[in-house]
Coordinates of C-alpha atoms in Angstrom, one line a residue:
M172 CA 60.1 105.9 133.4
K173 CA 61.9 108.4 135.6
E174 CA 65.7 108.4 136.0
Q175 CA 65.6 107.6 139.7
D176 CA 63.3 104.5 139.1
A177 CA 65.8 103.2 136.6
E178 CA 68.7 103.6 139.1
A179 CA 66.7 101.7 141.8
R180 CA 66.0 98.8 139.4
L181 CA 69.7 98.6 138.5
A182 CA 70.7 98.4 142.2
R183 CA 68.2 95.6 142.8
A184 CA 69.5 93.7 139.8
M185 CA 73.1 93.9 141.0
E186 CA 72.1 92.8 144.4
D187 CA 70.4 89.7 143.1
A188 CA 73.4 88.9 140.8
A189 CA 76.0 89.0 143.7
P190 CA 74.3 88.5 147.1
N191 CA 75.9 89.5 150.3
R192 CA 76.7 86.2 152.2
L193 CA 78.3 87.7 155.4
D194 CA 75.2 87.2 157.5
E195 CA 75.0 83.5 156.4
L196 CA 78.6 82.8 157.5
L197 CA 78.2 84.5 160.8
E198 CA 75.1 82.4 161.6
V199 CA 77.0 79.1 160.8
R200 CA 79.8 80.2 163.3
E201 CA 77.3 81.0 166.1
E202 CA 75.5 77.7 165.7
A203 CA 78.8 75.8 166.0
R204 CA 79.6 77.6 169.2
R205 CA 76.3 76.7 170.7
Q206 CA 76.9 73.0 170.0
E207 CA 80.5 73.3 171.2
K208 CA 81.6 71.8 168.0
I209 CA 84.8 72.6 166.1
V210 CA 84.3 73.6 162.6
D211 CA 87.1 73.1 160.2
I212 CA 87.1 76.4 158.4
S213 CA 89.9 75.2 156.2
A214 CA 87.5 72.8 154.5
P215 CA 85.6 74.4 151.7
P216 CA 81.9 74.9 152.4
K217 CA 79.5 72.9 150.3
R218 CA 78.2 75.0 147.4
K219 CA 74.5 75.2 146.9
R220 CA 73.4 74.7 143.4
R221 CA 72.0 78.2 142.7
G222 CA 74.7 79.7 140.5
W223 CA 72.6 79.4 137.4
K224 CA 69.7 81.1 139.2
N225 CA 71.9 84.1 140.1
F226 CA 73.1 84.3 136.5
A227 CA 69.6 84.2 135.2
A228 CA 68.6 87.0 137.6
A229 CA 71.5 89.1 136.4
V230 CA 70.6 88.6 132.8
A231 CA 67.0 89.4 133.5
A232 CA 68.0 92.6 135.4
A233 CA 70.3 93.6 132.5
L234 CA 67.4 93.2 130.0
V235 CA 65.1 95.3 132.2
L236 CA 67.8 97.9 132.4
V237 CA 68.3 98.0 128.6
I238 CA 64.6 98.0 127.8
G239 CA 63.8 100.5 130.6
G240 CA 66.8 102.7 129.7
G241 CA 65.7 102.7 126.0
S242 CA 62.2 103.7 127.0
F243 CA 63.5 106.4 129.3
F244 CA 65.7 108.1 126.7
G245 CA 63.0 107.7 124.0
W246 CA 60.6 109.4 126.4
R247 CA 62.9 112.3 127.0
Y248 CA 63.5 112.7 123.2
A249 CA 59.8 112.7 122.4
N250 CA 58.9 115.2 125.2
A251 CA 61.7 117.7 124.6
P252 CA 60.7 121.3 123.7
D253 CA 60.4 121.5 119.9
S254 CA 58.1 124.3 118.8
L255 CA 56.6 127.5 120.0
V256 CA 53.0 128.2 119.0
G257 CA 51.5 131.7 119.3
I258 CA 47.8 132.4 119.3
D259 CA 46.8 136.0 118.9
V260 CA 43.4 137.6 118.8
N261 CA 43.7 140.5 121.2
P262 CA 44.6 138.0 124.0
S263 CA 48.1 136.7 123.3
V264 CA 49.0 133.1 124.4
Q265 CA 52.1 131.1 123.7
L266 CA 52.4 127.3 123.9
T267 CA 55.7 125.4 124.2
V268 CA 55.2 122.1 122.4
S269 CA 57.1 118.8 122.4
R270 CA 58.1 116.7 119.4
N271 CA 55.0 114.5 119.9
E272 CA 52.9 117.6 120.0
K273 CA 52.1 117.7 123.7
V274 CA 51.9 121.0 125.6
L275 CA 54.8 121.5 127.9
N276 CA 53.9 125.0 129.0
C277 CA 51.1 127.6 128.4
E278 CA 52.0 131.2 128.9
A279 CA 49.8 134.3 128.8
L280 CA 51.6 137.3 127.2
N281 CA 49.2 140.0 128.3
A282 CA 46.3 140.5 130.8
D283 CA 43.7 139.3 128.3
G284 CA 45.7 136.1 127.8
T285 CA 45.6 135.5 131.6
E286 CA 41.8 135.8 131.5
I287 CA 41.6 133.3 128.6
I288 CA 43.7 130.7 130.4
D289 CA 41.6 131.2 133.5
G290 CA 43.2 128.5 135.6
M291 CA 43.3 125.8 132.9
D292 CA 46.1 123.3 133.4
L293 CA 47.1 122.4 129.8
Q294 CA 50.5 120.8 130.6
G295 CA 50.7 117.4 129.0
T296 CA 47.6 118.0 126.9
P297 CA 47.7 117.2 123.2
L298 CA 48.2 120.4 121.2
N299 CA 45.0 120.2 119.3
V300 CA 43.0 119.7 122.5
A301 CA 44.8 122.7 124.1
V302 CA 44.0 124.9 121.1
N303 CA 40.4 123.8 121.2
A304 CA 40.2 124.9 124.8
L305 CA 41.9 128.3 124.3
I306 CA 39.8 129.2 121.2
G307 CA 36.6 128.1 123.0
S308 CA 37.6 130.3 126.0
M309 CA 38.1 133.3 123.6
V310 CA 34.7 132.8 122.1
Q311 CA 33.2 132.5 125.6
H312 CA 34.8 135.7 126.8
G313 CA 33.7 137.6 123.7
Y314 CA 37.1 138.1 122.1
I315 CA 36.0 136.2 118.9
D316 CA 32.6 136.9 117.2
D317 CA 31.2 138.2 114.0
L318 CA 32.5 141.7 114.7
K319 CA 36.1 140.5 115.5
N320 CA 36.7 137.3 113.7
S321 CA 40.5 137.3 113.0
V322 CA 43.0 134.9 114.6
L323 CA 46.7 134.8 114.1
I324 CA 48.6 131.5 114.4
T325 CA 52.4 131.6 114.5
V326 CA 54.6 128.5 114.6
E327 CA 58.3 128.8 115.5
N328 CA 60.5 125.9 114.6
K329 CA 64.0 125.7 113.0
D330 CA 62.7 123.0 110.6
A331 CA 60.8 125.1 108.0
A332 CA 58.9 122.1 106.6
K333 CA 57.7 121.0 110.1
A334 CA 56.7 124.5 111.1
Q335 CA 54.7 124.9 107.9
A336 CA 52.9 121.5 108.3
L337 CA 52.1 122.3 112.0
Q338 CA 50.8 125.8 111.0
E339 CA 48.5 124.4 108.3
S340 CA 47.2 121.8 110.7
L341 CA 46.4 124.3 113.4
M342 CA 44.8 126.8 111.0
A343 CA 42.5 124.0 109.8
D344 CA 41.6 123.1 113.4
V345 CA 40.8 126.7 114.3
N346 CA 38.7 127.2 111.2
G347 CA 36.8 124.1 112.0
L348 CA 36.3 125.1 115.7
L349 CA 35.0 128.5 114.8
A350 CA 32.7 127.2 112.1
G351 CA 31.2 125.1 114.9
E352 CA 30.6 128.3 116.8
S353 CA 28.9 129.8 113.7
V354 CA 31.7 132.3 113.2
E355 CA 32.9 133.0 109.7
A356 CA 36.5 133.2 110.7
S357 CA 39.5 134.8 109.1
V358 CA 42.6 132.9 110.2
M359 CA 46.2 134.0 109.4
G360 CA 49.2 131.8 109.7
Q361 CA 52.9 132.4 109.6
T362 CA 56.1 130.5 110.5
I363 CA 59.3 131.7 112.1
T364 CA 62.5 129.7 111.5
S365 CA 65.1 132.1 112.9
R366 CA 64.5 134.6 115.7
D367 CA 64.7 138.4 114.9
Q368 CA 66.2 140.0 117.9
S369 CA 64.8 143.4 117.2
L370 CA 61.2 142.0 116.9
S371 CA 61.8 139.9 120.0
S372 CA 62.8 143.0 122.0
L373 CA 59.7 144.9 120.8
A374 CA 57.4 142.0 121.5
E375 CA 58.8 141.8 125.1
T376 CA 58.5 145.6 125.6
Y377 CA 54.9 145.8 124.5
G378 CA 53.7 142.4 126.0
I379 CA 52.8 140.8 122.7
S380 CA 54.0 137.7 120.8
E381 CA 56.8 137.8 118.3
G382 CA 54.2 136.7 115.7
K383 CA 52.0 139.8 116.3
A384 CA 55.2 142.0 116.3
A385 CA 56.0 140.6 112.8
L386 CA 52.5 141.4 111.6
I387 CA 52.8 145.0 112.9
Q388 CA 56.2 145.4 111.1
R389 CA 54.6 144.5 107.8
I390 CA 52.2 147.5 108.2
L391 CA 55.0 149.8 109.3
D392 CA 57.1 148.8 106.3
T393 CA 54.3 150.2 104.1
D394 CA 53.3 153.2 106.2
P395 CA 56.2 154.5 108.3
T396 CA 54.1 157.4 109.6
L397 CA 52.5 155.0 112.0
T398 CA 54.4 153.8 115.2
F399 CA 54.9 150.4 116.7
E400 CA 53.6 151.7 120.0
S401 CA 50.3 152.9 118.6
L402 CA 49.6 149.5 116.8
A403 CA 50.7 147.2 119.6
G404 CA 47.4 147.5 121.5
L405 CA 45.2 146.8 118.5
S406 CA 43.4 143.6 118.0
V407 CA 44.5 141.2 115.2
N408 CA 41.3 142.0 113.4
D409 CA 42.1 145.7 113.2
L410 CA 45.7 144.9 112.1
S411 CA 44.3 142.6 109.4
L412 CA 42.0 145.4 108.2
L413 CA 45.0 147.8 108.1
L414 CA 47.2 145.2 106.4
Q415 CA 44.6 144.9 103.6
A416 CA 43.9 148.7 103.3
K417 CA 47.5 149.6 103.0
Q418 CA 48.2 146.7 100.6
A419 CA 51.1 145.6 102.8
D420 CA 53.5 142.8 101.8
T421 CA 51.9 139.5 102.8
S422 CA 54.5 137.1 101.4
G423 CA 54.9 134.1 103.7
L424 CA 51.5 134.9 105.3
T425 CA 48.6 132.5 104.7
V426 CA 45.2 134.0 105.1
T427 CA 41.8 132.3 105.0
G428 CA 38.5 134.2 105.1
Q429 CA 37.9 137.9 105.3
A430 CA 38.6 140.1 108.4
S431 CA 35.3 141.6 109.6
D432 CA 34.6 145.3 109.5
K433 CA 31.0 145.0 110.9
A434 CA 32.0 146.9 114.0
Y435 CA 32.6 150.0 111.9
I436 CA 30.4 152.2 109.7
G437 CA 32.0 150.7 106.5
L438 CA 33.6 152.3 103.4
D439 CA 30.3 153.0 101.7
K440 CA 28.9 155.0 104.7
A441 CA 32.2 156.8 105.1
T442 CA 32.2 157.8 101.5
E443 CA 28.7 159.2 101.8
I444 CA 29.7 161.3 104.8
A445 CA 32.9 162.6 103.1
L446 CA 31.0 163.7 99.9
A447 CA 28.3 165.4 102.1
Q448 CA 31.0 167.7 103.4
L449 CA 31.9 168.8 99.8
P450 CA 29.0 168.6 97.4
G451 CA 30.2 168.3 93.9
A452 CA 33.7 167.1 94.9
T453 CA 35.4 164.1 93.3
L454 CA 36.5 161.3 95.6
K455 CA 40.2 160.6 94.9
E456 CA 40.7 157.9 97.5
I457 CA 39.3 156.5 100.8
E458 CA 40.8 153.9 103.0
F459 CA 40.7 152.4 106.5
D460 CA 43.5 153.9 108.6
Y461 CA 44.7 154.6 112.2
D462 CA 45.1 158.1 113.7
D463 CA 44.7 158.0 117.4
G464 CA 41.8 155.6 116.7
M465 CA 40.4 153.7 113.8
V466 CA 39.3 156.1 111.0
Y467 CA 38.4 156.3 107.4
E468 CA 40.7 158.8 105.6
A469 CA 39.3 160.3 102.4
E470 CA 40.9 162.6 99.8
L471 CA 38.6 164.7 97.6
L472 CA 39.2 167.3 94.9
L473 CA 37.2 170.4 94.3
D474 CA 37.9 173.7 92.5
G475 CA 41.7 173.4 92.6
Y476 CA 42.0 172.2 96.2
E477 CA 42.7 168.8 97.7
Y478 CA 40.8 168.0 100.9
D479 CA 41.8 165.5 103.5
I480 CA 38.9 164.3 105.7
E481 CA 39.1 161.8 108.5
I482 CA 35.9 160.1 109.8
D483 CA 35.7 158.2 113.0
A484 CA 35.2 154.6 112.0
L485 CA 33.0 153.8 114.9
T486 CA 30.7 156.9 115.1
G487 CA 30.9 158.5 111.6
A488 CA 31.9 161.9 113.1
V489 CA 34.3 164.1 111.0
V490 CA 37.4 164.4 113.2
K491 CA 39.7 166.1 110.7
F492 CA 39.2 168.5 107.8
D493 CA 42.3 170.0 106.0
Y494 CA 42.9 171.3 102.5
E495 CA 45.7 172.4 100.3
L496 CA 46.2 173.6 96.7
D497 CA 46.0 170.8 94.1
D498 CA 49.3 170.8 92.2
H499 CA 47.7 169.1 89.2
W500 CA 44.9 171.7 88.8
S501 CA 45.2 173.7 85.6
G502 CA 42.0 175.7 85.7
T503 CA 40.7 178.6 87.7
V504 CA 41.2 178.2 91.5
G505 CA 38.0 178.6 93.4
Q506 CA 37.4 179.5 97.0
P507 CA 38.5 176.8 99.6
V508 CA 35.9 175.3 101.8
T509 CA 36.4 175.2 105.6
G510 CA 35.0 172.1 107.3
T511 CA 33.1 172.4 110.6
G512 CA 33.2 168.8 111.5
Q513 CA 29.4 168.8 111.7
G514 CA 27.2 168.3 108.7
T515 CA 28.2 169.8 105.3
A516 CA 31.2 172.2 105.2
T517 CA 30.5 175.7 104.0
P518 CA 32.8 178.1 102.0
Q519 CA 34.5 180.6 104.3
P520 CA 37.1 182.5 102.3
S521 CA 39.5 185.0 104.0
Q522 CA 40.3 188.3 102.4
S523 CA 43.8 187.0 101.5
Q524 CA 42.1 184.1 99.7
Q525 CA 40.1 186.0 97.1
Q526 CA 42.4 185.6 94.2
T527 CA 41.2 183.0 91.7
A528 CA 44.5 182.3 89.9
L529 CA 48.1 181.8 90.8
I530 CA 50.1 185.0 91.0
T531 CA 53.0 185.2 88.5
E532 CA 56.7 185.2 89.5
Q533 CA 57.0 188.9 88.8
E534 CA 54.0 189.6 91.0
A535 CA 55.6 187.6 93.8
K536 CA 58.8 189.5 93.4
D537 CA 56.9 192.8 93.5
L538 CA 55.3 191.8 96.8
V539 CA 58.8 191.2 98.3
L540 CA 60.1 194.6 97.0
A541 CA 57.1 196.3 98.4
Q542 CA 58.2 195.1 101.8
I543 CA 61.9 196.1 101.3
P544 CA 62.1 198.7 98.5
G545 CA 65.5 198.8 96.8
A546 CA 66.5 195.2 97.8
S547 CA 68.1 192.7 95.5
I548 CA 66.5 189.3 95.1
V549 CA 69.4 186.9 95.0
E550 CA 67.4 183.6 95.1
F551 CA 63.9 182.9 93.8
K552 CA 62.1 179.8 92.7
R553 CA 58.6 178.3 92.4
D554 CA 58.2 175.2 94.7
T555 CA 55.6 173.0 96.4
D556 CA 55.3 172.9 100.2
D557 CA 52.8 170.3 101.7
G558 CA 51.0 170.3 98.4
R559 CA 50.7 174.1 98.2
T560 CA 52.4 176.0 95.4
V561 CA 54.7 178.7 96.8
Y562 CA 57.4 181.1 95.7
D563 CA 60.4 181.1 98.0
G564 CA 63.7 182.9 97.9
K565 CA 66.2 185.3 99.5
A566 CA 66.7 189.1 99.2
V567 CA 69.4 191.4 100.6
L568 CA 69.5 195.1 101.5
E569 CA 72.1 197.2 103.3
G570 CA 73.6 194.2 105.2
R571 CA 70.3 192.5 106.0
E572 CA 69.2 189.2 104.5
Y573 CA 65.6 188.3 104.1
E574 CA 64.2 184.8 103.5
F575 CA 60.6 184.6 102.3
E576 CA 57.8 182.2 101.2
I577 CA 54.7 183.4 99.4
D578 CA 51.5 181.4 98.8
A579 CA 51.1 181.4 95.0
A580 CA 47.3 181.1 95.3
T581 CA 46.7 183.9 97.8
G582 CA 49.7 186.2 97.5
S583 CA 50.1 186.0 101.3
F584 CA 53.5 185.7 103.0
L585 CA 53.8 182.3 104.7
E586 CA 57.3 182.9 106.0
W587 CA 59.4 186.0 106.4
D588 CA 62.8 186.0 108.2
A589 CA 65.2 188.8 108.4
D590 CA 68.7 188.6 109.8
D591 CA 72.1 190.3 109.6
A592 CA 73.9 189.2 106.4
D593 CA 77.2 188.9 108.2
E594 CA 78.7 189.5 111.7
G595 CA 80.1 192.9 110.7
W596 CA 76.6 194.4 110.3
H597 CA 74.7 195.6 113.3
T598 CA 71.0 196.2 113.5
G599 CA 70.1 199.8 113.0
G600 CA 73.3 200.6 111.1
G601 CA 71.2 200.9 108.0
T602 CA 67.6 200.6 107.1
S603 CA 65.5 199.9 104.1
S604 CA 64.1 202.9 102.4
G605 CA 60.4 203.2 102.7
Q606 CA 60.5 202.0 106.3
A607 CA 60.0 204.4 109.1
A608 CA 63.0 202.9 111.0
Q609 CA 64.8 205.7 112.7
T610 CA 62.4 206.0 115.6
A611 CA 61.4 203.3 118.0
L612 CA 58.2 201.5 117.2
D613 CA 55.5 201.3 119.9
E614 CA 53.0 198.5 120.3
E615 CA 50.2 200.3 118.5
G616 CA 52.6 200.8 115.5
A617 CA 53.4 197.1 115.6
R618 CA 49.7 196.2 115.6
A619 CA 49.1 198.5 112.6
L620 CA 51.8 196.8 110.6
V621 CA 50.2 193.4 111.3
L622 CA 46.7 194.5 110.4
A623 CA 48.0 196.2 107.2
R624 CA 49.1 192.7 106.1
I625 CA 46.0 190.8 107.1
P626 CA 43.1 193.3 107.3
G627 CA 40.3 192.2 109.6
A628 CA 42.5 189.8 111.6
T629 CA 42.4 189.5 115.4
I630 CA 45.7 189.9 117.2
V631 CA 45.4 187.4 120.1
E632 CA 48.9 188.0 121.5
I633 CA 51.6 190.6 121.3
E634 CA 54.5 191.5 123.5
R635 CA 57.7 193.4 123.5
D636 CA 61.0 191.5 124.0
T637 CA 64.7 191.8 123.6
D638 CA 67.2 189.3 122.1
D639 CA 70.9 190.0 121.8
G640 CA 70.3 193.7 122.2
R641 CA 67.6 193.8 119.5
V642 CA 64.2 195.1 120.7
Y643 CA 61.2 193.5 118.9
Y644 CA 57.5 192.6 119.1
E645 CA 56.3 189.1 118.8
G646 CA 52.8 187.7 118.7
E647 CA 50.0 185.8 117.0
A648 CA 47.0 186.8 114.9
V649 CA 44.2 184.8 113.5
L650 CA 41.9 185.2 110.5
D651 CA 39.4 182.8 108.9
G652 CA 41.0 179.6 110.2
W653 CA 44.6 180.8 109.6
E654 CA 47.1 181.5 112.4
Y655 CA 49.9 183.9 111.8
E656 CA 53.1 184.2 114.0
F657 CA 55.2 187.3 113.6
E658 CA 58.2 189.2 114.9
I659 CA 58.7 192.9 114.2
D660 CA 62.0 194.8 114.7
A661 CA 61.0 197.7 117.0
T662 CA 63.9 199.8 115.7
A663 CA 63.6 199.2 112.0
G664 CA 59.9 198.8 111.9
E665 CA 60.2 195.7 109.7
F666 CA 59.0 192.1 109.9
I667 CA 61.9 189.8 110.9
K668 CA 59.6 186.7 111.1
W669 CA 56.2 185.9 109.5
E670 CA 54.7 182.4 109.5
A671 CA 51.2 181.4 108.5
D672 CA 49.5 178.1 109.2
N673 CA 46.1 176.7 108.5
R674 CA 44.7 175.5 111.8

């Protein structure tokens, strides 16, 4: 009963209990005038015997009010908002549900969700009926099938026991509905008893439910190299596959069934493709992953190198092929293999990659002293950088400080930086012996210095520049998949920067 109906009934009940008798008295006076009779108004009028009827009417009205009021307040209690139910597949839909499990509001959280609701008026509908309609619409629109079979149900309620019971009931309903559609579903369920403001903010920013945001956060907690933004647009099925591949924390998450990977080539096929790139290699690990798209990421070991290969999960194409020295390798280091991304990779060693064993510390120091004869090496250590064994350190000579990094497998300089050791030293005030530094270096001389370091390289860029009064040449060179960036002091004829990177 609505509030305004209750007020109207109350007014009528009061009117019956105490009727307005003004009109009755006025009519008596007018009749007396017409008959020219004198009415003694001092005499009390005769009372009609209806007092008991008025009393009975008042009592009846009061009973109606009490009963009606009780029904009204009971109705309001039963239909007050109580739970939020999120349904995520790729469409995201959120239902506001009353205590008696009726839908008070149905909201689409993204464009796909709007398509799913498709004009349906679910207000006042029992929750299980509404869920049936939404899941049926998702199947009809192609969002749920054998290739994408995962559904996430999230129930938010301050009462943990009630939230859990409702979650389990809805999961059973969804499993039953999809079984009727001949879909082997994977249904995940979770509850939220207190709102996480940071997740709520992220959910609002990316147009997803808080339940889906919580699922994404489980993956990020395991692999922080991924970003929330990159995962927000993925379907629940892909998120479920990532959750499983990364062995993320699933405490508090109930899962039935297995997320489908039928849309992708599968682990077995991905393994076959990876091994075809490196015949004879040992597969260390392969897993489903995300890198600007769904991929299978494989790690393989061969002849002292560790190879990272990424394979497009949809097409089977090799989209990434990198390698680095295997820190745990104790034998002879072979020649690295460069992947082409098409078919089987082939060995393509550079001239700086012909050594088959790690150089010693003394050999690394000799390489430094060959660059700056007479220098003192003040820091030196063997280290690992991105899986590659290197020697790095610092040397000084005549007021100049040199920082270096040398690849222990190839003997090539990966980094070389030269700078004044202190503010009192000025470039050109002293030079290292063995360097033709007293005359200005021209461009051809700078090119010759680069090619002496990496014979056979192609210098793709070189230019003369000035910085704080120092004239230098800077540029780039490439050789066998490696890219080298350099800076050469034009006065001293020495490298002040040298960086190598495997493209």
